[in-house]
Coordinates of C-alpha atoms in Angstrom, one line a residue:
M1 CA -0.1 0.0 0.0
K2 CA 2.8 2.4 0.9
R3 CA 4.7 1.4 -2.1
A4 CA 1.6 2.0 -4.4
F5 CA 1.0 5.4 -2.7
K6 CA 4.8 6.6 -3.5
K7 CA 4.5 5.3 -7.1
Y8 CA 1.3 7.2 -7.8
F9 CA 1.8 10.4 -5.7
I10 CA 5.3 10.9 -4.7
P11 CA 7.8 12.1 -7.3
H12 CA 11.0 9.9 -7.0
E13 CA 13.6 8.2 -9.0
E14 CA 11.7 5.0 -9.8
N15 CA 8.9 6.9 -11.4
N16 CA 11.2 9.3 -13.0
Y17 CA 10.1 11.9 -10.8
K18 CA 6.5 11.8 -12.4
P19 CA 3.8 10.6 -10.1
H20 CA 1.7 7.9 -12.1
F21 CA -1.5 9.6 -10.9
L22 CA -0.6 12.8 -12.9
H23 CA 0.5 11.3 -16.1
T24 CA -0.6 13.1 -19.1
K25 CA -2.8 10.2 -20.5
R26 CA -4.5 9.9 -17.0
T27 CA -5.2 13.7 -16.7
F28 CA -6.9 13.8 -20.0
F29 CA -8.9 10.8 -19.1
Y30 CA -9.9 12.6 -15.7
G31 CA -10.9 15.7 -17.5
S32 CA -13.1 13.7 -19.9
V33 CA -14.9 11.9 -17.3
F34 CA -15.8 15.2 -15.4
L35 CA -17.0 16.9 -18.7
V36 CA -19.1 13.8 -19.4
M37 CA -20.6 14.0 -15.9
K38 CA -21.5 17.8 -16.3
M39 CA -23.1 16.9 -19.5
V40 CA -25.3 14.4 -18.1
V41 CA -26.4 16.6 -15.4
V42 CA -27.1 19.3 -17.9
G43 CA -29.0 17.1 -20.2
F44 CA -31.0 15.8 -17.2
V45 CA -32.1 19.4 -16.2
L46 CA -33.0 20.2 -20.0
L47 CA -35.3 17.2 -19.9
L48 CA -37.2 18.2 -16.7
P49 CA -40.8 19.2 -17.5
T50 CA -41.6 22.9 -16.8
T51 CA -44.0 21.8 -13.9
V52 CA -40.9 20.7 -11.7
F53 CA -40.0 24.4 -11.4
V54 CA -43.4 25.4 -10.2
M55 CA -44.0 22.8 -7.5
P56 CA -45.5 24.2 -4.3
D57 CA -42.5 23.5 -2.4
V58 CA -40.2 25.2 -4.8
L59 CA -42.4 28.4 -5.0
A60 CA -43.0 28.6 -1.2
S61 CA -39.1 28.4 -0.8
E62 CA -38.6 31.4 -3.3
E63 CA -41.6 33.3 -1.5
A64 CA -39.6 33.0 1.8
K65 CA -36.3 33.9 0.0
L66 CA -38.0 37.0 -1.6
A67 CA -39.4 38.3 1.6
G68 CA -35.8 38.0 3.3
L69 CA -34.3 39.8 0.2
V70 CA -36.8 42.8 0.4
N71 CA -36.2 43.3 4.1
R72 CA -32.4 43.0 3.7
Y73 CA -32.5 45.7 0.8
R74 CA -34.8 47.8 3.1
S75 CA -32.3 47.5 6.0
E76 CA -29.5 48.2 3.9
N77 CA -31.2 51.7 2.8
G78 CA -32.1 52.6 6.4
V79 CA -35.9 51.5 6.2
S80 CA -37.3 49.4 8.9
A81 CA -38.0 45.6 7.9
L82 CA -41.5 44.5 7.2
S83 CA -43.5 41.8 9.1
G84 CA -45.4 39.1 7.3
Q85 CA -49.3 39.5 7.5
V86 CA -51.6 36.6 7.0
K87 CA -54.3 38.8 5.3
L88 CA -51.8 40.3 2.9
Y89 CA -50.8 36.8 1.9
G90 CA -54.4 36.2 1.3
T91 CA -54.7 39.3 -0.9
A92 CA -51.5 38.5 -2.9
T93 CA -52.8 35.0 -3.6
D94 CA -56.2 36.5 -4.6
K95 CA -54.5 38.8 -7.0
A96 CA -52.1 36.2 -8.5
S97 CA -55.0 33.7 -9.0
D98 CA -57.2 36.5 -10.5
M99 CA -54.6 37.3 -13.1
A100 CA -54.2 33.7 -14.0
S101 CA -57.8 32.9 -14.3
R102 CA -58.8 36.1 -16.3
Q103 CA -55.7 36.1 -18.4
Y104 CA -54.4 39.6 -17.6
F105 CA -51.3 41.2 -16.3
G106 CA -51.8 44.6 -14.5
H107 CA -53.0 46.5 -11.4
I108 CA -56.5 46.8 -12.5
S109 CA -58.5 43.6 -13.9
P110 CA -60.8 43.5 -17.1
E111 CA -63.7 44.1 -14.8
G112 CA -62.0 47.1 -13.1
R113 CA -61.2 45.4 -9.8
T114 CA -58.5 47.3 -8.0
L115 CA -56.1 46.8 -5.1
A116 CA -58.4 48.7 -2.8
D117 CA -61.2 46.3 -3.8
I118 CA -59.0 43.1 -3.0
M119 CA -58.0 44.8 0.4
S120 CA -61.7 45.3 1.1
A121 CA -62.6 41.7 0.2
H122 CA -60.1 40.4 2.4
D123 CA -61.2 42.8 5.3
Y124 CA -57.7 44.3 5.5
S125 CA -58.3 48.0 6.9
Y126 CA -55.2 50.0 5.7
E127 CA -53.7 53.2 6.2
F128 CA -51.4 52.7 3.2
A129 CA -51.2 49.7 0.7
G130 CA -49.0 48.9 -2.4
E131 CA -48.7 46.3 -5.0
N132 CA -45.6 45.0 -7.2
L133 CA -46.5 42.6 -9.8
A134 CA -44.1 40.3 -11.9
L135 CA -44.7 37.7 -14.6
G136 CA -42.1 34.8 -15.7
F137 CA -39.7 32.3 -14.6
A138 CA -37.4 33.9 -12.2
D139 CA -35.9 33.1 -8.9
S140 CA -36.2 35.5 -5.8
S141 CA -32.8 37.4 -6.6
E142 CA -33.8 38.0 -10.2
L143 CA -37.3 39.0 -9.2
L144 CA -36.2 41.7 -6.8
S145 CA -33.5 42.9 -9.2
A146 CA -36.2 43.5 -11.8
W147 CA -38.4 45.4 -9.4
L148 CA -35.3 47.4 -8.2
E149 CA -34.6 48.4 -11.8
S150 CA -38.3 50.1 -12.0
P151 CA -38.6 53.4 -10.1
T152 CA -42.0 52.9 -9.1
H153 CA -41.7 49.3 -7.9
R154 CA -38.3 50.3 -6.0
K155 CA -40.3 53.0 -4.4
N156 CA -42.7 50.6 -2.9
I157 CA -40.0 48.2 -1.7
L158 CA -38.3 51.2 0.2
D159 CA -41.5 53.0 1.2
P160 CA -41.2 53.7 5.0
D161 CA -45.1 54.0 5.1
F162 CA -45.3 50.2 4.8
T163 CA -45.0 48.0 7.9
E164 CA -46.3 44.6 6.6
Y165 CA -46.2 42.4 3.5
G166 CA -47.7 39.4 1.7
I167 CA -46.2 37.5 -1.1
A168 CA -47.6 35.0 -3.4
M169 CA -45.9 33.1 -6.5
L170 CA -48.5 30.9 -8.5
A171 CA -47.9 28.9 -11.5
G172 CA -50.4 29.4 -14.4
N173 CA -50.5 30.2 -18.2
F174 CA -50.6 33.5 -19.9
E175 CA -50.9 33.8 -23.6
N176 CA -50.7 29.9 -23.9
E177 CA -47.4 29.8 -22.3
A178 CA -46.6 28.4 -18.8
T179 CA -45.3 30.9 -16.3
V180 CA -45.3 32.2 -12.8
F181 CA -47.4 35.2 -11.4
A182 CA -45.6 36.9 -8.7
V183 CA -47.4 39.5 -6.5
N184 CA -46.0 41.5 -3.4
H185 CA -48.4 43.2 -1.4
F186 CA -47.4 46.0 1.3
G187 CA -49.6 47.5 3.9
T188 CA -50.0 49.6 7.0
P189 CA -53.0 48.8 9.2
R190 CA -55.3 51.5 10.4
T191 CA -55.3 52.0 14.2
I192 CA -58.7 51.8 15.8
R193 CA -58.6 55.7 16.4
E194 CA -58.1 56.1 12.6
Q195 CA -61.0 53.8 11.7
L196 CA -63.5 55.7 13.8
K197 CA -62.7 58.8 11.6
T198 CA -64.5 59.8 8.4
E199 CA -62.3 58.6 5.6
N200 CA -61.7 58.7 1.7
K201 CA -59.8 56.5 -0.5
A202 CA -56.8 57.5 -2.6
V203 CA -56.0 54.9 -5.2
L204 CA -52.6 55.0 -7.2
P205 CA -51.6 52.2 -9.6
E206 CA -49.2 50.6 -7.1
K207 CA -49.9 52.6 -3.9
I208 CA -53.1 53.4 -2.1
A209 CA -53.7 55.4 1.0
K210 CA -56.8 56.0 3.1
I211 CA -56.9 59.8 3.6
D212 CA -57.9 61.4 7.0
T213 CA -60.4 64.0 5.9
E214 CA -60.9 65.8 9.1
N215 CA -59.5 69.1 7.6
V216 CA -60.7 68.6 4.0
E217 CA -62.8 71.4 2.7
T218 CA -64.0 69.9 -0.6
T219 CA -64.1 66.4 -2.0
S220 CA -65.1 65.9 -5.7
I221 CA -65.1 62.2 -7.2
D222 CA -65.3 61.4 -10.7
Q223 CA -67.3 58.1 -10.8
N224 CA -66.1 57.5 -14.4
V225 CA -62.5 57.1 -14.0
S226 CA -61.6 53.4 -14.6
S227 CA -58.1 53.5 -13.1
G228 CA -59.4 55.1 -9.7
L229 CA -56.4 57.4 -9.2
V230 CA -56.4 60.6 -7.2
V231 CA -54.6 63.7 -6.5
V232 CA -54.1 64.3 -2.7
A233 CA -53.5 67.5 -1.1
T234 CA -53.3 68.7 2.6
S235 CA -56.2 71.3 2.9
T236 CA -58.2 70.1 -0.3
L237 CA -58.6 66.6 -1.4
T238 CA -59.6 66.4 -5.1
T239 CA -60.3 63.3 -6.7
S240 CA -59.5 63.4 -10.7
S241 CA -58.5 61.2 -13.3
T242 CA -55.4 59.0 -13.8
V243 CA -52.9 61.1 -11.9
T244 CA -50.2 59.3 -9.7
I245 CA -49.0 61.7 -6.8
T246 CA -47.1 60.2 -3.9
N247 CA -45.7 63.5 -2.7
V248 CA -48.0 66.2 -1.6
A249 CA -45.4 68.9 -2.4
D250 CA -45.5 67.8 -6.1
Q251 CA -49.4 68.1 -6.3
P252 CA -50.4 69.6 -9.6
T253 CA -53.4 71.9 -10.3
M254 CA -56.6 70.5 -12.0
N255 CA -55.3 72.0 -15.3
D256 CA -52.1 69.8 -15.0
A257 CA -54.1 66.8 -14.0
N258 CA -56.0 67.1 -17.1
I259 CA -53.1 65.9 -19.3
L260 CA -53.9 62.3 -18.2
S261 CA -57.7 62.6 -17.8
T262 CA -58.2 61.4 -21.5
Y263 CA -55.7 58.5 -21.2
N264 CA -57.4 55.5 -22.5
H265 CA -56.3 52.7 -20.3
D266 CA -58.4 49.9 -21.7
N267 CA -57.2 50.4 -25.4
S268 CA -53.6 51.2 -24.7
F269 CA -51.1 48.3 -24.4
V270 CA -47.3 47.3 -24.2
S271 CA -46.4 44.1 -26.3
V272 CA -43.3 42.0 -25.8
V273 CA -42.1 39.4 -28.4
R274 CA -39.0 37.7 -29.5
N275 CA -37.8 38.0 -33.0
E276 CA -36.1 35.3 -34.9
V277 CA -32.6 35.9 -33.7
G278 CA -34.0 36.1 -30.1
D279 CA -33.8 39.7 -29.4
V280 CA -36.8 41.0 -27.4
I281 CA -39.0 43.8 -29.1
V282 CA -41.1 45.9 -26.8
S283 CA -43.7 47.9 -28.5
A284 CA -46.2 50.5 -26.9
R285 CA -49.3 52.2 -28.1
V286 CA -50.8 54.7 -25.7
F287 CA -54.1 56.6 -26.7
M288 CA -54.6 60.0 -25.1
G289 CA -56.8 62.9 -26.0
V290 CA -53.8 65.4 -26.1
E291 CA -50.2 65.2 -27.1
P292 CA -48.0 66.0 -24.0
D293 CA -44.7 67.6 -24.2
F294 CA -42.9 64.5 -23.0
A295 CA -44.1 60.8 -22.8
Q296 CA -42.2 57.6 -22.3
I297 CA -42.8 53.8 -21.2
E298 CA -40.7 52.8 -18.1
F299 CA -40.3 49.0 -18.5
G300 CA -38.0 48.1 -15.6
K301 CA -34.4 49.6 -16.4
Y302 CA -35.4 50.1 -20.1
K303 CA -37.2 53.5 -21.3
I304 CA -39.2 53.8 -24.4
P305 CA -39.7 57.3 -25.8
L306 CA -43.2 57.8 -27.2
K307 CA -44.0 60.0 -30.4
Y308 CA -47.4 60.9 -31.8
D309 CA -48.6 58.5 -34.6
L310 CA -50.8 60.4 -37.1
S311 CA -52.3 57.1 -38.5
D312 CA -54.3 56.5 -35.3
G313 CA -53.5 59.2 -32.9
A314 CA -51.7 57.1 -30.6
L315 CA -48.4 57.7 -28.8
A316 CA -46.1 54.9 -30.1
G317 CA -42.6 53.7 -29.5
E318 CA -40.5 50.6 -29.8
L319 CA -37.4 49.2 -28.2
S320 CA -35.1 46.2 -29.0
I321 CA -33.5 44.6 -26.2
P322 CA -30.6 42.3 -27.1
K323 CA -30.7 38.4 -26.6
A324 CA -27.7 39.0 -24.3
D325 CA -29.7 40.8 -21.7
N326 CA -31.5 37.6 -20.8
L327 CA -34.8 39.3 -20.2
S328 CA -36.7 36.5 -18.3
V329 CA -39.2 38.4 -16.0
L330 CA -41.8 41.0 -16.9
I331 CA -43.2 43.7 -14.5
S332 CA -45.9 46.1 -15.2
P333 CA -45.1 48.9 -17.8
V334 CA -45.6 52.6 -16.5
L335 CA -46.5 55.6 -18.7
V336 CA -44.7 58.9 -17.7
V337 CA -45.8 62.1 -19.2
R338 CA -44.7 65.5 -18.6
D339 CA -47.0 68.7 -19.2
A340 CA -46.1 72.1 -20.2
A341 CA -45.4 73.3 -16.6
G342 CA -42.9 70.5 -16.2
A343 CA -44.9 68.4 -13.8
E344 CA -44.3 64.6 -14.2
L345 CA -47.3 62.2 -13.9
S346 CA -47.7 58.6 -14.4
D347 CA -50.1 55.5 -14.8
T348 CA -49.8 52.0 -15.7
V349 CA -50.2 50.4 -19.0
P350 CA -51.6 46.8 -19.7
L351 CA -49.3 44.2 -20.9
R352 CA -50.3 42.3 -23.9
D353 CA -49.2 39.7 -26.6
Q354 CA -46.0 38.7 -24.6
V355 CA -44.0 35.6 -25.4
L356 CA -41.2 35.6 -22.8
T357 CA -42.3 33.5 -20.1
S358 CA -40.9 30.4 -21.4
M359 CA -37.3 29.6 -20.5
T360 CA -34.4 29.3 -22.6
P361 CA -31.9 26.1 -22.1
V362 CA -29.6 28.3 -20.4
Q363 CA -32.2 30.0 -18.1
K364 CA -33.7 26.5 -17.4
Y365 CA -30.5 25.2 -16.4
I366 CA -29.4 28.3 -14.1
R367 CA -32.9 28.2 -12.4
A368 CA -32.6 24.5 -11.7
R369 CA -29.3 25.0 -10.1
K370 CA -30.6 27.8 -7.9
T371 CA -34.0 26.4 -7.0
L372 CA -33.7 22.9 -7.3
S373 CA -30.1 21.8 -5.9
D374 CA -31.5 20.8 -2.5
L375 CA -34.3 18.7 -4.0
M376 CA -32.3 17.0 -6.7
P377 CA -29.6 14.5 -5.6
V378 CA -27.7 14.7 -9.1
F379 CA -26.7 18.4 -8.2
V380 CA -25.5 17.6 -4.8
F381 CA -23.6 14.4 -5.9
S382 CA -21.8 16.1 -8.9
R383 CA -20.8 19.2 -6.8
E384 CA -19.4 17.0 -4.1
V385 CA -17.6 14.7 -6.5
Y386 CA -15.9 18.0 -8.2
L387 CA -15.1 19.3 -4.8
G388 CA -13.4 16.2 -3.7
F389 CA -11.4 15.7 -6.7
M390 CA -10.1 19.4 -6.5
A391 CA -8.8 18.5 -3.0
I392 CA -7.2 15.3 -4.3
F393 CA -5.5 17.0 -7.4
A394 CA -4.4 20.0 -5.2
I395 CA -2.7 17.7 -2.8
A396 CA -1.0 15.5 -5.5
L397 CA 0.2 18.9 -7.3
A398 CA 1.6 20.2 -3.9
L399 CA 3.5 16.8 -3.2
N400 CA 4.8 16.8 -6.9
V401 CA 6.2 20.3 -6.5
F402 CA 7.7 20.5 -3.0
I403 CA 8.9 16.9 -2.3
E404 CA 11.5 17.0 -5.1
I405 CA 11.7 20.9 -5.9
K406 CA 14.7 20.3 -8.1
K407 CA 13.2 17.6 -10.2
Q408 CA 10.2 19.4 -11.9
H409 CA 8.4 18.5 -15.0
P410 CA 6.8 21.7 -16.0
H411 CA 4.1 20.0 -18.2
I412 CA 2.8 17.9 -15.3
I413 CA 2.3 21.2 -13.2
L414 CA 0.7 23.0 -16.2
Q415 CA -1.7 20.2 -17.1
T416 CA -2.6 19.5 -13.3
S417 CA -3.3 23.2 -12.8
S418 CA -5.5 23.3 -15.9
L419 CA -7.3 20.2 -14.6
L420 CA -7.9 22.0 -11.2
I421 CA -9.2 25.2 -13.0
M422 CA -11.6 23.1 -15.0
L423 CA -12.7 21.3 -11.8
F424 CA -13.4 24.7 -10.2
F425 CA -15.2 25.9 -13.2
L426 CA -17.6 22.7 -13.4
W427 CA -18.2 22.9 -9.6
A428 CA -19.1 26.6 -10.0
I429 CA -21.7 26.3 -12.7

């Protein structure tokens, strides 16, 4: 045994200072075996049905991870952590189920059901409430990154007004493609004192607030506004059309608000498709009664300038996102317009005709490695094999170099080092 160990691992005169374990032919054989093992793992993953990625246990694990990531990001930015709320988990599940069953993606259902309606149905009495939505196969970290790249979604995540949260990730189909509907609801419950006061609702696309009207002089409500958005002021509460105001200091006048009053939410849309080379084409058509000084669509980190189209009177724009960007999760598009006075107003735009929710082979493997590693022995076994052989070859290389330091064969050092690098790469991916 001792003689065999010396022959295979220790450089000495009998083996010409070339440990048999590190011979060139053996090194190439080892490398081939390790590569074939990785190919088997990748092939196994690519043959997995999509349903594996949306098993209840997998989605529940991602929900828990997302909650932790959101709270960590809030803490890193000096905002207090949120606590889980059973009713908000119920409202988030309700919203995800509603989108899946009614085949839409947006903050307002085709029947006009809003976040305020969902909160009311679940008997959640709020002072503030908010909603972030996403669509597609993405793990918790990718989902959070997509939301943080969007100013409106990031604002909800960092909003200090919120104290509670609920999360739902639900498997379903959209536009005839399997996907995952992700919903993150935020809220701040009302105190008993606040519930006894006269109240009115202020509903924004992604944040709603119940406003104390104790000092309100006038309140006017336009019952025909489908989006249910309001402008909030300290001394006067004016409910108008689709205006998003989260800062009272930025409140526009009624003339300013009219720039969005003719926005046709139901007919406007953003479509997302892939072309023949795999690039993502995002097209927007927004119908308004007036042409604003400035208009664009915010789609995560992407900005799509809108220009007036004389053919049908729509504000239109298009953006090509390179295949290399690996766009795998969609969030609700936001229309941003600016009036002549420079006031910036916004509203959501329905997402239609998307064909992004199916995973590419690369995305499928990455998602499996991130979310299924603990559930699939093949991942655990292959990683342990790579890690174990990294240790073995590292020890063998060290013995070869330091025991007979004056009797070196550079090609053995080079090929063994290359094998170690390959093993590390295979272990890492």
